Tab-separated table of C-alpha atoms and ligand atoms in Angstrom:
chain	number	residue	atom	x	y	z
P	1055	MET	CA	-55.791	47.071	6.769
P	1056	LYS	CA	-55.913	43.385	6.265
P	1057	TYR	CA	-52.966	42.646	8.767
P	1058	ASP	CA	-52.122	43.408	12.905
P	1059	CYS	CA	-48.484	45.505	12.740
P	1060	ASP	CA	-47.763	43.535	15.225
P	1061	VAL	CA	-47.677	39.980	13.200
P	1062	ILE	CA	-46.003	42.250	10.485
P	1063	GLN	CA	-43.524	44.053	12.521
P	1064	ASP	CA	-42.814	39.930	14.009
P	1065	LEU	CA	-42.280	39.249	10.016
P	1066	LEU	CA	-40.212	41.762	9.243
P	1067	PRO	CA	-36.970	40.158	10.314
P	1068	LEU	CA	-37.120	37.542	8.012
P	1069	TYR	CA	-38.723	39.581	4.935
P	1070	GLN	CA	-35.311	41.181	5.439
P	1071	ASP	CA	-33.421	38.615	5.512
P	1072	LYS	CA	-35.197	37.258	2.549
P	1073	ILE	CA	-36.508	33.635	4.347
P	1074	CYS	CA	-39.788	34.187	3.938
P	1075	SER	CA	-42.419	32.761	2.178
P	1076	ASP	CA	-43.512	34.355	-1.780
P	1077	LYS	CA	-47.310	34.580	0.257
P	1078	SER	CA	-45.578	36.606	3.141
P	1079	ARG	CA	-43.582	38.997	1.515
P	1080	ALA	CA	-46.337	39.691	-0.680
P	1081	ILE	CA	-48.819	40.497	2.230
P	1082	ILE	CA	-45.787	42.951	3.995
P	1083	GLU	CA	-44.824	44.690	0.625
P	1084	GLU	CA	-48.965	45.505	0.759
P	1085	HIS	CA	-48.754	46.614	4.534
P	1086	ILE	CA	-45.499	48.893	4.259
P	1087	SER	CA	-46.614	50.460	1.157
P	1088	GLU	CA	-50.193	51.383	3.427
P	1089	CYS	CA	-48.653	51.508	6.917
P	1090	VAL	CA	-45.869	54.659	8.066
P	1091	VAL	CA	-44.998	52.685	11.164
P	1092	CYS	CA	-44.166	49.620	9.210
P	1093	GLN	CA	-42.616	51.503	6.552
P	1094	LYS	CA	-40.342	53.157	8.599
P	1095	MET	CA	-38.994	49.842	11.397
P	1096	ALA	CA	-38.690	48.364	8.166
P	1097	VAL	CA	-36.160	51.326	6.377
P	1098	GLN	CA	-34.206	51.047	10.020
P	1099	MET	CA	-33.730	47.456	9.831
P	1100	GLY	CA	-32.439	47.432	5.901
P	1101	ASP	CA	-30.106	50.129	7.272
P	1102	ASN	CA	-27.112	48.220	9.154
P	1103	THR	CA	-24.683	51.101	8.661
P	1104	VAL	CA	-25.343	51.363	12.532
P	1105	GLU	CA	-23.740	47.748	12.867
P	1106	GLU	CA	-21.184	48.158	10.766
P	1107	LYS	CA	-19.810	51.380	12.347
P	1108	LEU	CA	-20.142	49.690	15.887
P	1109	ILE	CA	-18.125	46.841	14.509
P	1110	LYS	CA	-15.525	49.693	13.062
P	1111	GLU	CA	-15.252	51.265	16.426
P	1112	LYS	CA	-14.874	47.752	18.206
P	1113	ASN	CA	-11.514	46.969	15.939
P	1114	ASN	CA	-10.175	49.996	16.494
P	1115	VAL	CA	-10.473	50.076	19.813
P	1116	ILE	CA	-8.553	46.236	19.782
P	1117	GLN	CA	-6.160	47.876	17.532
P	1118	GLU	CA	-5.049	51.038	19.590
P	1119	HIS	CA	-5.024	48.361	22.989
P	1120	GLN	CA	-2.498	46.265	21.123
P	1121	LYS	CA	-0.525	48.897	19.701
P	1122	LEU	CA	-0.344	50.565	23.161
P	1123	VAL	CA	1.053	46.884	24.444
P	1124	ASN	CA	3.258	46.823	22.297
P	1125	ARG	CA	4.994	50.101	22.938
P	1126	LYS	CA	5.084	49.147	26.118
P	1127	THR	CA	6.669	45.863	25.540
P	1128	THR	CA	8.932	47.758	23.203
P	1129	THR	CA	10.014	50.291	26.087
P	1130	ILE	CA	10.747	47.753	29.040
P	1131	GLY	CA	13.143	45.312	26.316
P	1132	MET	CA	14.790	48.948	25.299
P	1133	THR	CA	15.504	49.316	29.047
P	1134	MET	CA	16.915	46.230	29.946
P	1135	ALA	CA	19.154	45.968	26.619
P	1136	GLY	CA	20.367	49.502	28.149
P	1137	ILE	CA	20.861	47.786	31.303
P	1138	LEU	CA	23.002	45.261	29.859
P	1139	MET	CA	24.421	47.412	27.749
P	1140	ILE	CA	26.166	49.268	31.614
P	1141	PRO	CA	28.745	46.025	31.786
P	1142	VAL	CA	29.550	45.934	28.262
P	1143	LEU	CA	30.368	49.870	28.301
P	1144	VAL	CA	32.325	49.574	31.393
P	1145	CYS	CA	34.347	46.958	30.026
P	1146	LEU	CA	34.882	48.806	26.672
P	1147	ILE	CA	36.443	51.833	28.439
P	1148	CYS	CA	38.603	49.643	30.851
P	1149	ASN	CA	39.617	47.408	27.745
P	1150	LEU	CA	40.698	51.140	25.856
P	1151	ALA	CA	42.111	52.622	28.744
P	1152	ILE	CA	44.416	49.891	29.430
P	1153	GLY	CA	45.604	49.581	25.213
P	1154	HIS	CA	43.437	46.938	24.146
P	1155	ALA	CA	44.938	44.783	26.179
P	1156	LEU	CA	41.835	42.946	27.351
P	1157	ASP	CA	40.606	40.331	25.252
P	1158	TRP	CA	38.408	39.677	27.416
P	1159	PHE	CA	36.143	42.557	26.473
P	1160	PHE	CA	34.804	40.204	23.961
P	1161	ILE	CA	33.873	37.189	26.643
P	1162	VAL	CA	31.537	39.700	28.257
P	1163	LEU	CA	30.219	41.251	24.735
P	1164	THR	CA	28.929	38.060	23.668
P	1165	ALA	CA	28.168	36.674	27.261
P	1166	MET	CA	26.109	39.632	27.627
P	1167	MET	CA	24.427	39.090	23.741
P	1168	LEU	CA	23.688	35.502	24.981
P	1169	ALA	CA	21.775	37.182	27.861
P	1170	ALA	CA	19.752	39.723	25.700
P	1171	SER	CA	18.665	37.319	23.387
P	1172	LEU	CA	17.129	35.335	26.574
P	1173	ILE	CA	15.477	38.202	28.251
P	1174	VAL	CA	15.642	41.817	25.464
P	1175	VAL	CA	14.370	39.794	22.249
P	1176	PRO	CA	10.967	38.712	23.780
P	1177	PHE	CA	9.755	42.033	24.860
P	1178	ILE	CA	11.198	43.317	21.428
P	1179	THR	CA	9.694	40.762	18.950
P	1180	ALA	CA	6.123	41.220	17.700
P	1181	ALA	CA	5.822	37.604	16.714
P	1182	LYS	CA	6.896	34.306	16.761
P	1183	ARG	CA	8.961	35.227	19.883
P	1184	LEU	CA	9.757	31.694	20.609
P	1185	MET	CA	11.931	31.138	17.400
P	1186	TRP	CA	13.372	34.165	17.761
P	1187	VAL	CA	14.269	33.319	21.138
P	1188	ILE	CA	15.872	30.210	19.888
P	1189	VAL	CA	17.996	31.444	17.194
P	1190	THR	CA	19.301	34.514	19.079
P	1191	ALA	CA	20.750	32.402	21.740
P	1192	THR	CA	22.573	30.264	19.932
P	1193	VAL	CA	24.356	32.182	17.456
P	1194	SER	CA	25.177	34.136	20.921
P	1195	LEU	CA	26.476	30.925	22.509
P	1196	VAL	CA	27.552	29.827	19.468
P	1197	LEU	CA	30.022	33.397	19.411
P	1198	LEU	CA	30.785	33.449	23.542
P	1199	LEU	CA	32.128	29.526	22.526
P	1200	LEU	CA	33.857	31.174	19.604
P	1201	THR	CA	35.603	33.828	22.761
P	1202	CYS	CA	36.371	31.806	25.052
P	1203	CYS	CA	38.437	29.625	23.163
P	1204	ILE	CA	39.880	32.557	21.186
P	1205	TYR	CA	40.496	33.481	24.240
P	1206	THR	CA	42.306	30.213	26.255
P	1207	HIS	CA	44.078	29.106	22.791
P	1208	GLY	CA	41.677	26.072	22.546
P	1209	ARG	CA	41.291	24.101	19.193
P	1210	TRP	CA	37.805	22.805	20.939
P	1211	PHE	CA	35.390	25.410	19.220
P	1212	PHE	CA	33.901	23.167	16.791
P	1213	VAL	CA	33.144	20.235	18.757
P	1214	ALA	CA	32.082	22.425	21.257
P	1215	SER	CA	29.804	24.257	19.060
P	1216	SER	CA	28.695	21.612	16.789
P	1217	GLY	CA	27.681	19.678	20.702
P	1218	SER	CA	25.630	22.636	22.131
P	1219	VAL	CA	23.705	23.459	18.750
P	1220	LEU	CA	22.956	19.301	17.832
P	1221	GLY	CA	22.117	19.670	21.782
P	1222	ILE	CA	19.650	22.875	21.504
P	1223	SER	CA	18.199	21.401	18.058
P	1224	VAL	CA	16.813	18.443	19.271
P	1225	PHE	CA	14.870	19.805	21.629
P	1226	PHE	CA	14.053	23.192	20.374
P	1227	ALA	CA	14.034	22.741	16.266
P	1228	PRO	CA	10.812	21.677	15.917
P	1229	PHE	CA	9.712	25.074	17.452
P	1230	VAL	CA	11.512	27.344	15.032
P	1231	ILE	CA	10.991	25.075	11.940
P	1232	ALA	CA	6.851	25.015	12.407
P	1233	PRO	CA	6.803	28.619	12.166
P	1234	LEU	CA	9.033	28.892	9.267
P	1235	SER	CA	7.663	25.700	7.360
P	1236	ARG	CA	4.242	27.532	7.683
P	1237	GLU	CA	5.180	30.645	5.785
P	1238	THR	CA	6.773	29.058	2.694
P	1239	LYS	CA	4.101	26.436	2.787
P	1240	LEU	CA	6.578	23.669	3.576
P	1241	GLN	CA	4.315	22.330	6.719
P	1242	ARG	CA	3.633	19.238	5.804
P	1243	HIS	CA	6.885	18.291	5.754
P	1244	ARG	CA	8.409	20.054	8.889
P	1245	ALA	CA	9.128	16.808	11.154
P	1246	ALA	CA	11.508	15.593	7.646
P	1247	LEU	CA	12.787	18.815	7.581
P	1248	THR	CA	13.467	18.871	11.567
P	1249	VAL	CA	15.396	15.253	11.182
P	1250	LEU	CA	16.852	16.679	8.533
P	1251	TRP	CA	18.729	19.296	10.535
P	1252	ASP	CA	19.016	17.243	13.606
P	1253	THR	CA	20.881	14.259	10.878
P	1254	ILE	CA	23.499	17.571	9.429
P	1255	TRP	CA	24.406	18.851	12.776
P	1256	LEU	CA	24.409	14.973	13.946
P	1257	TYR	CA	27.011	14.289	11.595
P	1258	LEU	CA	29.005	17.557	11.582
P	1259	LEU	CA	29.392	16.571	15.382
P	1260	LEU	CA	30.760	13.437	14.560
P	1261	ALA	CA	33.416	15.130	11.561
P	1262	ALA	CA	34.800	18.020	14.676
P	1263	CYS	CA	34.972	14.847	16.609
P	1264	GLY	CA	37.323	13.223	14.687
P	1265	VAL	CA	39.564	15.970	13.925
P	1266	TYR	CA	39.884	17.076	17.575
P	1267	ILE	CA	40.951	13.624	18.265
P	1268	HIS	CA	43.204	13.659	15.270
P	1269	GLY	CA	40.865	10.483	14.431
P	1270	ASP	CA	41.992	7.197	12.247
P	1271	VAL	CA	40.470	6.144	9.384
P	1272	ARG	CA	38.932	3.463	12.282
P	1273	TYR	CA	37.119	6.366	14.104
P	1274	TRP	CA	36.016	7.743	10.641
P	1275	TYR	CA	34.649	3.752	9.636
P	1276	MET	CA	33.094	3.542	13.335
P	1277	ALA	CA	31.628	6.622	13.857
P	1278	MET	CA	29.857	6.751	10.839
P	1279	THR	CA	28.599	3.157	10.908
P	1280	ILE	CA	26.812	3.089	14.297
P	1281	SER	CA	25.879	6.566	13.801
P	1282	THR	CA	24.345	5.700	10.587
P	1283	TYR	CA	22.488	2.879	11.651
P	1284	ILE	CA	20.839	4.723	14.177
P	1285	VAL	CA	19.843	7.620	11.726
P	1286	VAL	CA	18.269	5.489	9.038
P	1287	LEU	CA	16.009	3.460	11.784
P	1288	VAL	CA	14.627	7.375	12.811
P	1289	TRP	CA	14.451	8.385	9.130
P	1290	ILE	CA	12.074	5.503	8.630
P	1291	TYR	CA	10.033	6.672	11.199
P	1292	VAL	CA	9.429	9.658	9.755
P	1293	LEU	CA	8.417	8.554	6.450
P	1294	ILE	CA	6.229	5.737	8.232
P	1295	ILE	CA	4.456	8.438	10.194
P	1296	ASP	CA	4.350	11.346	7.896
P	1297	TYR	CA	3.891	10.208	4.682
P	1298	GLY	CA	2.791	6.433	5.313
P	1299	LYS	CA	-0.804	6.247	3.465
P	1300	ARG	CA	-1.986	3.283	5.980
P	1301	ASN	CA	-4.254	3.793	9.365
P	1302	GLY	CA	-2.312	4.961	12.711
P	1303	GLN	CA	-2.748	1.122	13.935
P	1304	ILE	CA	-1.047	-0.336	11.359
P	1305	LYS	CA	1.714	2.118	11.229
P	1306	ALA	CA	2.479	1.847	14.888
P	1307	GLY	CA	2.743	-1.638	14.317
P	1308	ILE	CA	5.445	-1.765	11.821
P	1309	LEU	CA	6.760	0.560	13.907
P	1310	VAL	CA	6.795	-1.583	17.202
P	1311	ALA	CA	7.943	-5.047	15.300
P	1312	LEU	CA	10.785	-2.347	12.705
P	1313	SER	CA	12.121	-0.910	16.125
P	1314	GLY	CA	12.622	-4.723	17.792
P	1315	ILE	CA	13.622	-5.936	14.655
P	1316	TRP	CA	16.402	-3.194	14.542
P	1317	PHE	CA	17.099	-3.104	18.222
P	1318	GLY	CA	17.865	-6.430	18.647
P	1319	ALA	CA	19.768	-7.109	15.298
P	1320	ALA	CA	21.966	-4.326	16.152
P	1321	ASN	CA	24.994	-6.258	16.974
P	1322	ASP	CA	24.938	-8.672	14.470
P	1323	VAL	CA	24.847	-5.711	11.787
P	1324	LEU	CA	27.303	-3.811	13.291
P	1325	ASN	CA	29.883	-6.363	13.813
P	1326	PHE	CA	29.016	-7.320	10.269
P	1327	PHE	CA	30.396	-4.175	8.909
P	1328	LEU	CA	33.250	-3.439	11.899
P	1329	ALA	CA	34.627	-7.002	11.506
P	1330	PRO	CA	36.917	-5.160	8.384
P	1331	VAL	CA	38.194	-2.938	10.689
P	1332	GLY	CA	38.566	-5.194	13.891
P	1333	GLU	CA	35.463	-3.828	16.514
P	1334	ALA	CA	33.168	-6.644	16.343
P	1335	ASP	CA	32.360	-7.828	20.105
P	1336	GLY	CA	30.277	-11.043	19.379
P	1337	HIS	CA	28.008	-10.485	21.425
P	1338	GLY	CA	25.319	-10.792	19.054
P	1339	LEU	CA	22.306	-12.934	17.766
P	1340	GLY	CA	25.214	-15.805	17.045
P	1341	GLY	CA	25.524	-17.278	20.783
P	1342	LEU	CA	21.477	-18.429	20.321
P	1343	ASP	CA	20.552	-21.716	22.878
P	1344	LEU	CA	17.475	-21.310	24.707
P	1345	SER	CA	18.172	-24.023	26.472
P	1346	ARG	CA	20.083	-22.596	28.715
P	1347	GLY	CA	17.766	-19.860	30.072
P	1348	PHE	CA	17.511	-16.228	30.592
P	1349	TRP	CA	20.086	-16.637	33.665
P	1350	ALA	CA	22.901	-18.506	31.980
P	1351	ASP	CA	26.515	-17.453	33.151
P	1352	ASP	CA	27.615	-16.912	29.449
P	1353	ILE	CA	27.135	-13.225	28.258
P	1354	THR	CA	27.343	-13.973	24.928
P	1355	VAL	CA	24.245	-16.978	25.160
P	1356	LEU	CA	22.947	-14.809	27.723
P	1357	ASN	CA	22.768	-11.571	25.333
P	1358	ALA	CA	21.835	-13.821	22.558
P	1359	ASN	CA	18.886	-15.452	24.093
P	1360	TRP	CA	17.357	-11.704	25.334
P	1361	LEU	CA	17.694	-10.157	21.826
P	1362	PHE	CA	15.713	-13.064	20.566
P	1363	VAL	CA	13.208	-12.542	23.141
P	1364	ILE	CA	13.029	-8.796	22.221
P	1365	ILE	CA	12.992	-9.995	18.195
P	1366	VAL	CA	9.678	-12.056	19.205
P	1367	VAL	CA	7.612	-10.029	21.529
P	1368	SER	CA	7.852	-7.019	19.338
P	1369	VAL	CA	6.696	-9.080	16.302
P	1370	CYS	CA	4.092	-10.550	17.605
P	1371	VAL	CA	3.233	-7.531	19.094
P	1372	GLY	CA	3.583	-5.461	16.438
P	1373	GLY	CA	1.872	-8.300	13.930
P	1374	LEU	CA	-0.978	-8.174	16.196
P	1375	MET	CA	-1.556	-4.463	15.611
P	1376	ILE	CA	-0.808	-4.510	12.056
P	1377	CYS	CA	-3.675	-7.066	11.859
P	1378	SER	CA	-6.355	-5.213	13.908
P	1379	GLY	CA	-5.334	-1.804	12.121
P	1380	ILE	CA	-6.013	-4.138	8.634
P	1381	VAL	CA	-9.983	-4.738	10.431
P	1382	LYS	CA	-10.144	-1.469	11.436
P	1383	GLU	CA	-9.598	0.067	7.389
P	1384	LYS	CA	-11.691	-2.734	6.115
P	1385	ARG	CA	-14.451	-2.379	8.375
P	1386	GLU	CA	-14.455	1.732	7.738
P	1387	HIS	CA	-14.505	0.569	3.695
P	1388	GLU	CA	-17.548	-0.980	4.162
P	1389	ILE	CA	-19.698	1.441	5.798
P	1390	GLU	CA	-18.237	4.136	2.755
P	1391	LYS	CA	-19.814	1.641	0.494
D	398	ZN	ZN1	-48.357	48.740	10.095
């Protein structure tokens, strides 16, 4: 034999992975056709069923462990649910015993549902735990409010429930919408979907309040005008941040300038729209008089001067950010070329 077995065996891995040169290949093939020891080794190396078996075994162990953990948490969840059922059962028995006079049974039931959604649901859901906790807790809270409202003969249900759902949504809607949008391939639009959901509940709350206080035309007009002024800005944020095609610096610059203008002009724009119903307060930019400084005793002048400063500063800062963003974009284009 021309070559030493050690040399051939060192080359075998390269041969198996088909990354050695044709010359080496020829040498190795010639050697293993004559040498039994190296031939055996080559066959063994080519046979990766052992490795596959090991991987299978490992996956089986992991799966079994996961099953065991799932079974355990489900048991804990079921036990907790059982414990929570005790007061419900006691109340149900009392309720039946005194001939259905206990309307508050349903308050206990829905209160227990709320508790269960917070401490049982995390244990019995296999995936998307946070999402299920938020959804079930919100539904239980609304049901609890409904039963309390019926029990006290109140008419505040819609105000309380729409307010609660809006409050919860502002903080937690992203945690529900993110996993749902991932499944429905709407992930790209999850921010818009979240803001849409919040917008709907804001207007539902305004409507509920209007009905509750028997609001007249002035209430509806004012509530819708003032809220819409703010909602429009929020939507512009979503559209620019999520759908704008320029770089982050330009987008941020636009938003800084726009926010300053939006805030500074708020009084004037709202005064314009609210004047027909006699709700304009006159504290807009109209009283601008910079010669009287920023400590004037006339509130109209003071207000206008400060609003002016806010607009100027935000437009300048935003403008600088936009300029530096454009410069950055140009430089990146040049580098690409
Ligand atoms: Zn050999």
